[in-house]
Short mmCIF file of C-alpha atoms in Angstrom, two decimals:
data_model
loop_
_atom_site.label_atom_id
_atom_site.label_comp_id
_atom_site.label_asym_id
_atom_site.label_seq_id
_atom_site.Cartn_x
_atom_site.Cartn_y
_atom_site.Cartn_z
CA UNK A 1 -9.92 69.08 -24.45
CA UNK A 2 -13.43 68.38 -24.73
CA UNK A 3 -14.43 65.30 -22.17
CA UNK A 4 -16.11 63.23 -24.85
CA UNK A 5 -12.43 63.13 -26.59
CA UNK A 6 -10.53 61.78 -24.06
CA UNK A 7 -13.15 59.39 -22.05
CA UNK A 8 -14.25 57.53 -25.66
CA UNK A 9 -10.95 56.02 -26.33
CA UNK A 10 -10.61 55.52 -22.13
CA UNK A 11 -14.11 52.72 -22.53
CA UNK A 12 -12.27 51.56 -25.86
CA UNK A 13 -9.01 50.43 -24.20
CA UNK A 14 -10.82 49.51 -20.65
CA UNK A 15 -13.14 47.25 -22.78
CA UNK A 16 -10.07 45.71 -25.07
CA UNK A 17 -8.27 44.96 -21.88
CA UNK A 18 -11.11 43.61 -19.99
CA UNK A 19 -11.94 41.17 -23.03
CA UNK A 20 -8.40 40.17 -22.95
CA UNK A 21 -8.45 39.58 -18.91
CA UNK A 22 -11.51 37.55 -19.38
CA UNK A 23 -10.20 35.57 -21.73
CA UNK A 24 -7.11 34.87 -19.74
CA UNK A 25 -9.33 33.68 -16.44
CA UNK A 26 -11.49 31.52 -18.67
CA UNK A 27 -8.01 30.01 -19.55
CA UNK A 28 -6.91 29.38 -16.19
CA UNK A 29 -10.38 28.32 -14.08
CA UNK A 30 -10.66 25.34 -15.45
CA UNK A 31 -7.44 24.13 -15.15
CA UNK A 32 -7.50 25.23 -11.41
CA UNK A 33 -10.64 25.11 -9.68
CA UNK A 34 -12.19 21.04 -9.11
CA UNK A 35 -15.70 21.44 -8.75
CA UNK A 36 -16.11 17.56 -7.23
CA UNK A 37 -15.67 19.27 -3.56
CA UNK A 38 -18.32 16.81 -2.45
CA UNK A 39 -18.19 13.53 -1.76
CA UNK A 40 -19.09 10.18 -0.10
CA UNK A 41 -17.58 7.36 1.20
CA UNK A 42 -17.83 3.98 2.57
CA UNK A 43 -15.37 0.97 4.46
CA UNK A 44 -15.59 -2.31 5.97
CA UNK A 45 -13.08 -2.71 9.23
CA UNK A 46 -11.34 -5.87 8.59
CA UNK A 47 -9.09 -5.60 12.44
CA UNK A 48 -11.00 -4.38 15.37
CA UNK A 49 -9.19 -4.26 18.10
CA UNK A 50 -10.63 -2.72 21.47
CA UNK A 51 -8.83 -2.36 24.94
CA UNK A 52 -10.08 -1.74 28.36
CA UNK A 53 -7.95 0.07 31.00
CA UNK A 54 -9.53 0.41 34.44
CA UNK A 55 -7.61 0.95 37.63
CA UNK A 56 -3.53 0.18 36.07
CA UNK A 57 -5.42 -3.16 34.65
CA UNK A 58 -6.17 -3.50 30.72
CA UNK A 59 -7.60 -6.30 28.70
CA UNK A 60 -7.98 -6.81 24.99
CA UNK A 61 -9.60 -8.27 22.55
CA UNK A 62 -9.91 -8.67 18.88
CA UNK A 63 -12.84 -9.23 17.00
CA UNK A 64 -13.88 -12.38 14.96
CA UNK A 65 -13.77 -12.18 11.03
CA UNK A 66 -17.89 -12.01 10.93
CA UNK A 67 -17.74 -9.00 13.28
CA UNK A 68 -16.43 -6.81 10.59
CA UNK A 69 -17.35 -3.02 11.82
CA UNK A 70 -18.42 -0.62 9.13
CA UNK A 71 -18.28 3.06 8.32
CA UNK A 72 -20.01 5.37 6.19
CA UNK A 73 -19.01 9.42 5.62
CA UNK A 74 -20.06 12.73 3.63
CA UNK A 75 -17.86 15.44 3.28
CA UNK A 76 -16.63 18.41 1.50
CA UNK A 77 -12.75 19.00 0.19
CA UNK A 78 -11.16 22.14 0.13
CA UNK A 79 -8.82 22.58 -2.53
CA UNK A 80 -5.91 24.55 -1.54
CA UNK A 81 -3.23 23.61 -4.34
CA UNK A 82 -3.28 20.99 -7.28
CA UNK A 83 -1.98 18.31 -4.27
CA UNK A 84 -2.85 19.52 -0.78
CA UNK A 85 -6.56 19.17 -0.06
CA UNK A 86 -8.60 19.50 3.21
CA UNK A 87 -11.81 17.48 3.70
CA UNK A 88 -14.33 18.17 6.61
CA UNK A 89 -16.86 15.09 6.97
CA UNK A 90 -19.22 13.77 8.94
CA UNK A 91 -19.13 9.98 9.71
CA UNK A 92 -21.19 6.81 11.38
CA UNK A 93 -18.57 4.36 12.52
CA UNK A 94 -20.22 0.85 14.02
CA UNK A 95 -17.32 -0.76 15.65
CA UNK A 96 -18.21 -4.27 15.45
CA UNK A 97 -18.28 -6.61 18.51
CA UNK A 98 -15.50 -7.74 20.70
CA UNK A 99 -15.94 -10.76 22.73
CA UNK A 100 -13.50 -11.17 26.48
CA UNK A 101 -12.98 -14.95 27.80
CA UNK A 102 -16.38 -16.12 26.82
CA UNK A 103 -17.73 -13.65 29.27
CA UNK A 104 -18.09 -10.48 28.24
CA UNK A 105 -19.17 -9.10 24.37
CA UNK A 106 -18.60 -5.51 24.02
CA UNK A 107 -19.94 -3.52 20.67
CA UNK A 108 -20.40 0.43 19.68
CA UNK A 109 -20.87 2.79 17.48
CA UNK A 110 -19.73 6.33 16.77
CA UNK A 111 -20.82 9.83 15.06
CA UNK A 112 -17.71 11.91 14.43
CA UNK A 113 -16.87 15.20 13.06
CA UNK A 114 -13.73 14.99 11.02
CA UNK A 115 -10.53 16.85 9.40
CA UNK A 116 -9.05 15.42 6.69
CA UNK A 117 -5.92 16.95 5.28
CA UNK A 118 -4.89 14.92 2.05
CA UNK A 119 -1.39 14.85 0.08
CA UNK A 120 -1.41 13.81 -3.57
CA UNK A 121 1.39 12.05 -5.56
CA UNK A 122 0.66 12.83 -9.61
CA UNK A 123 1.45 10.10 -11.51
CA UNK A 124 1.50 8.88 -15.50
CA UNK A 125 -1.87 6.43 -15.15
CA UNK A 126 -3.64 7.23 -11.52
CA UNK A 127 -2.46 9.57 -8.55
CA UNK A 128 -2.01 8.26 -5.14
CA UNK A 129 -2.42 9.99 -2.31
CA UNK A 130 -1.59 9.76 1.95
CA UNK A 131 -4.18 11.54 3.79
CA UNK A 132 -4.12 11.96 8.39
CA UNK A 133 -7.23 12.38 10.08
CA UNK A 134 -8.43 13.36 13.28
CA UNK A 135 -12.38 13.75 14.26
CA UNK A 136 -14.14 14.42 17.46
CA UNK A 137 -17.63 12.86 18.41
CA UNK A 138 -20.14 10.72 20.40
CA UNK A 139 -19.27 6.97 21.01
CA UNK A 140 -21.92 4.56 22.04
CA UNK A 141 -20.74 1.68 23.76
CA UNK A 142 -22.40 -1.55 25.17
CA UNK A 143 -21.08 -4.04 27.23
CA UNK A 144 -23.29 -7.82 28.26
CA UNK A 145 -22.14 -10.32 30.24
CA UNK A 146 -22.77 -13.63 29.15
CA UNK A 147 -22.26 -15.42 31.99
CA UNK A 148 -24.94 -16.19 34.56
CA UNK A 149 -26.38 -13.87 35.65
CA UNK A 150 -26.74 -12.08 32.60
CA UNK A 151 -26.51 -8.29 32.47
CA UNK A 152 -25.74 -5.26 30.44
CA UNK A 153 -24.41 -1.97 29.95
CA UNK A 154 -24.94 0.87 27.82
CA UNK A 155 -23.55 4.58 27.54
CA UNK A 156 -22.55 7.26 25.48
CA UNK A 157 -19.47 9.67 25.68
CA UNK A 158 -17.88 11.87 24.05
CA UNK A 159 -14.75 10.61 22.36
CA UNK A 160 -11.99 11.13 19.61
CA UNK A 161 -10.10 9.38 16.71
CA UNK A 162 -6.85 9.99 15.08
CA UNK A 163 -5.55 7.70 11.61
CA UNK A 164 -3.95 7.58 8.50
CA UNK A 165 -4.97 6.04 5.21
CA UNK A 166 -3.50 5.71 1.75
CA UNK A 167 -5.37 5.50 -1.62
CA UNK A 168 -5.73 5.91 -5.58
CA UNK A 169 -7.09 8.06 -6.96
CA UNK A 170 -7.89 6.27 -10.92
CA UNK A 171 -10.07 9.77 -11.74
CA UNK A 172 -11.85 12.64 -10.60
CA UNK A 173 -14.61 10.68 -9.29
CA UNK A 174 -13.40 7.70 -7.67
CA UNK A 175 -10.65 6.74 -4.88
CA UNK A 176 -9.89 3.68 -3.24
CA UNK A 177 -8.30 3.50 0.37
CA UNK A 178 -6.63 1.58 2.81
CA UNK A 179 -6.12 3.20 6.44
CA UNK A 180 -6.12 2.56 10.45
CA UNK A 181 -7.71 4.67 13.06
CA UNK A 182 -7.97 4.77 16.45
CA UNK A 183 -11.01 6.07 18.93
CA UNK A 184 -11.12 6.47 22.28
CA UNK A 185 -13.57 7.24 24.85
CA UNK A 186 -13.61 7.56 28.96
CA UNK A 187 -16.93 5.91 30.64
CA UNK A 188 -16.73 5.87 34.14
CA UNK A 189 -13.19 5.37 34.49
CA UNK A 190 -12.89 2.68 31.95
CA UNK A 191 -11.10 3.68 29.23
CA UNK A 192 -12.09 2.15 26.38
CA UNK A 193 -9.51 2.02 22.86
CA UNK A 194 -10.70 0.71 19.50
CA UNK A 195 -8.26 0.46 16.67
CA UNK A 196 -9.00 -0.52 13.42
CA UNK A 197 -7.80 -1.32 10.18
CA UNK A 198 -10.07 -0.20 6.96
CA UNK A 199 -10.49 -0.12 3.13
CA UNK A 200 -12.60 0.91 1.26
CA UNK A 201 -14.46 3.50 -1.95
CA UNK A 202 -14.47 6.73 -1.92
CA UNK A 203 -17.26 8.70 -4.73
CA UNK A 204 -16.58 12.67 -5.34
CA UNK A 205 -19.56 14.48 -7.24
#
């Protein structure tokens, strides 16, 4: 058999079955690949809570309602299934100020590198969704007495957070979340625990 006989009709069925295969992943792509991977975010921390632990001995505080802390991220999601997502993000968390007995104010901020693994609900008019996170980062933290005589503090660590946050998803684009974390940091021998509640608006693009 000549070679021109049998290797025509071999280009004419490769080429009808790679038309069909095309047309099958143009089907599916759509449906399965969410191209809003990025996103940004921002919070206001309406509880701010920080304890100090030195020596067996801790003290706490919580912060007054115009001390709100706020926090602003940008990250990227990883889609691995229709309702398991990963995001990685980076984030600027400013604690807010805590105030001891009159005596002492204490107030921070924070640059963390998070993981965000996030579990969606579907539902009929909006998706909700529970998402843990856990991050790893530098904390900033000054301290001022207020007594006489005045003095202050400052330092930065490195420190961690761990939370949990809920949310709605209404589209593609747009979630909005409620959550609590907490961060904690070591500075000579004080350890130092902020834990704070959060909502917030999430934007994917």
């Amino acid at each position: 058999m000549k070679l021109r006989q049998w290797i025509v009709p071999t280009i004419l069925l490769w080429g009808v079955n790679f038309d069909a295969l095309a047309e099958t992943e143009l089907a599916i792509d759509p449906q399965q690949i969410d191209s809003r991977n990025f996103y940004i975010g921002a919070d206001l921390s309406f509880y701010n809570k920080t304890e100090l632990e030195v020596a067996g001995i801790s003290i706490d505080g919580k912060g007054d309602f115009g001390d709100l802390g706020y926090n602003a991220a940008i990250g990227y999601q990883f889609n691995l299934h229709d309702v398991v997502k990963i995001g990685v993000e980076g984030e600027y968390r400013s604690f807010g100020k805590i105030n001891y007995y009159e005596q002492l104010d204490v107030k921070g901020n924070g640059a963390f590198l998070n993981v965000k693994p996030k579990f969606i609900v579907l539902g009929d008019y909006a998706d909700v969704y529970v998402a843990l996170l856990a991050g790893i980062g530098s904390m900033d933290m000054d301290a001022k007495l207020t007594s006489e005589p005045s003095s202050s503090y400052s330092k930065s660590e490195v420190g961690y957070q761990f939370g949990a946050e809920v949310g709605i998803i209404f589209n593609p684009a747009i979630d909005l979340y409620l959550g609590y974390r907490s961060a904690h940091v070591d500075i000579d021998d004080i350890n130092i625990s902020i834990s704070s509640g959060y909502a917030g608006v999430r934007y994917h693009f």
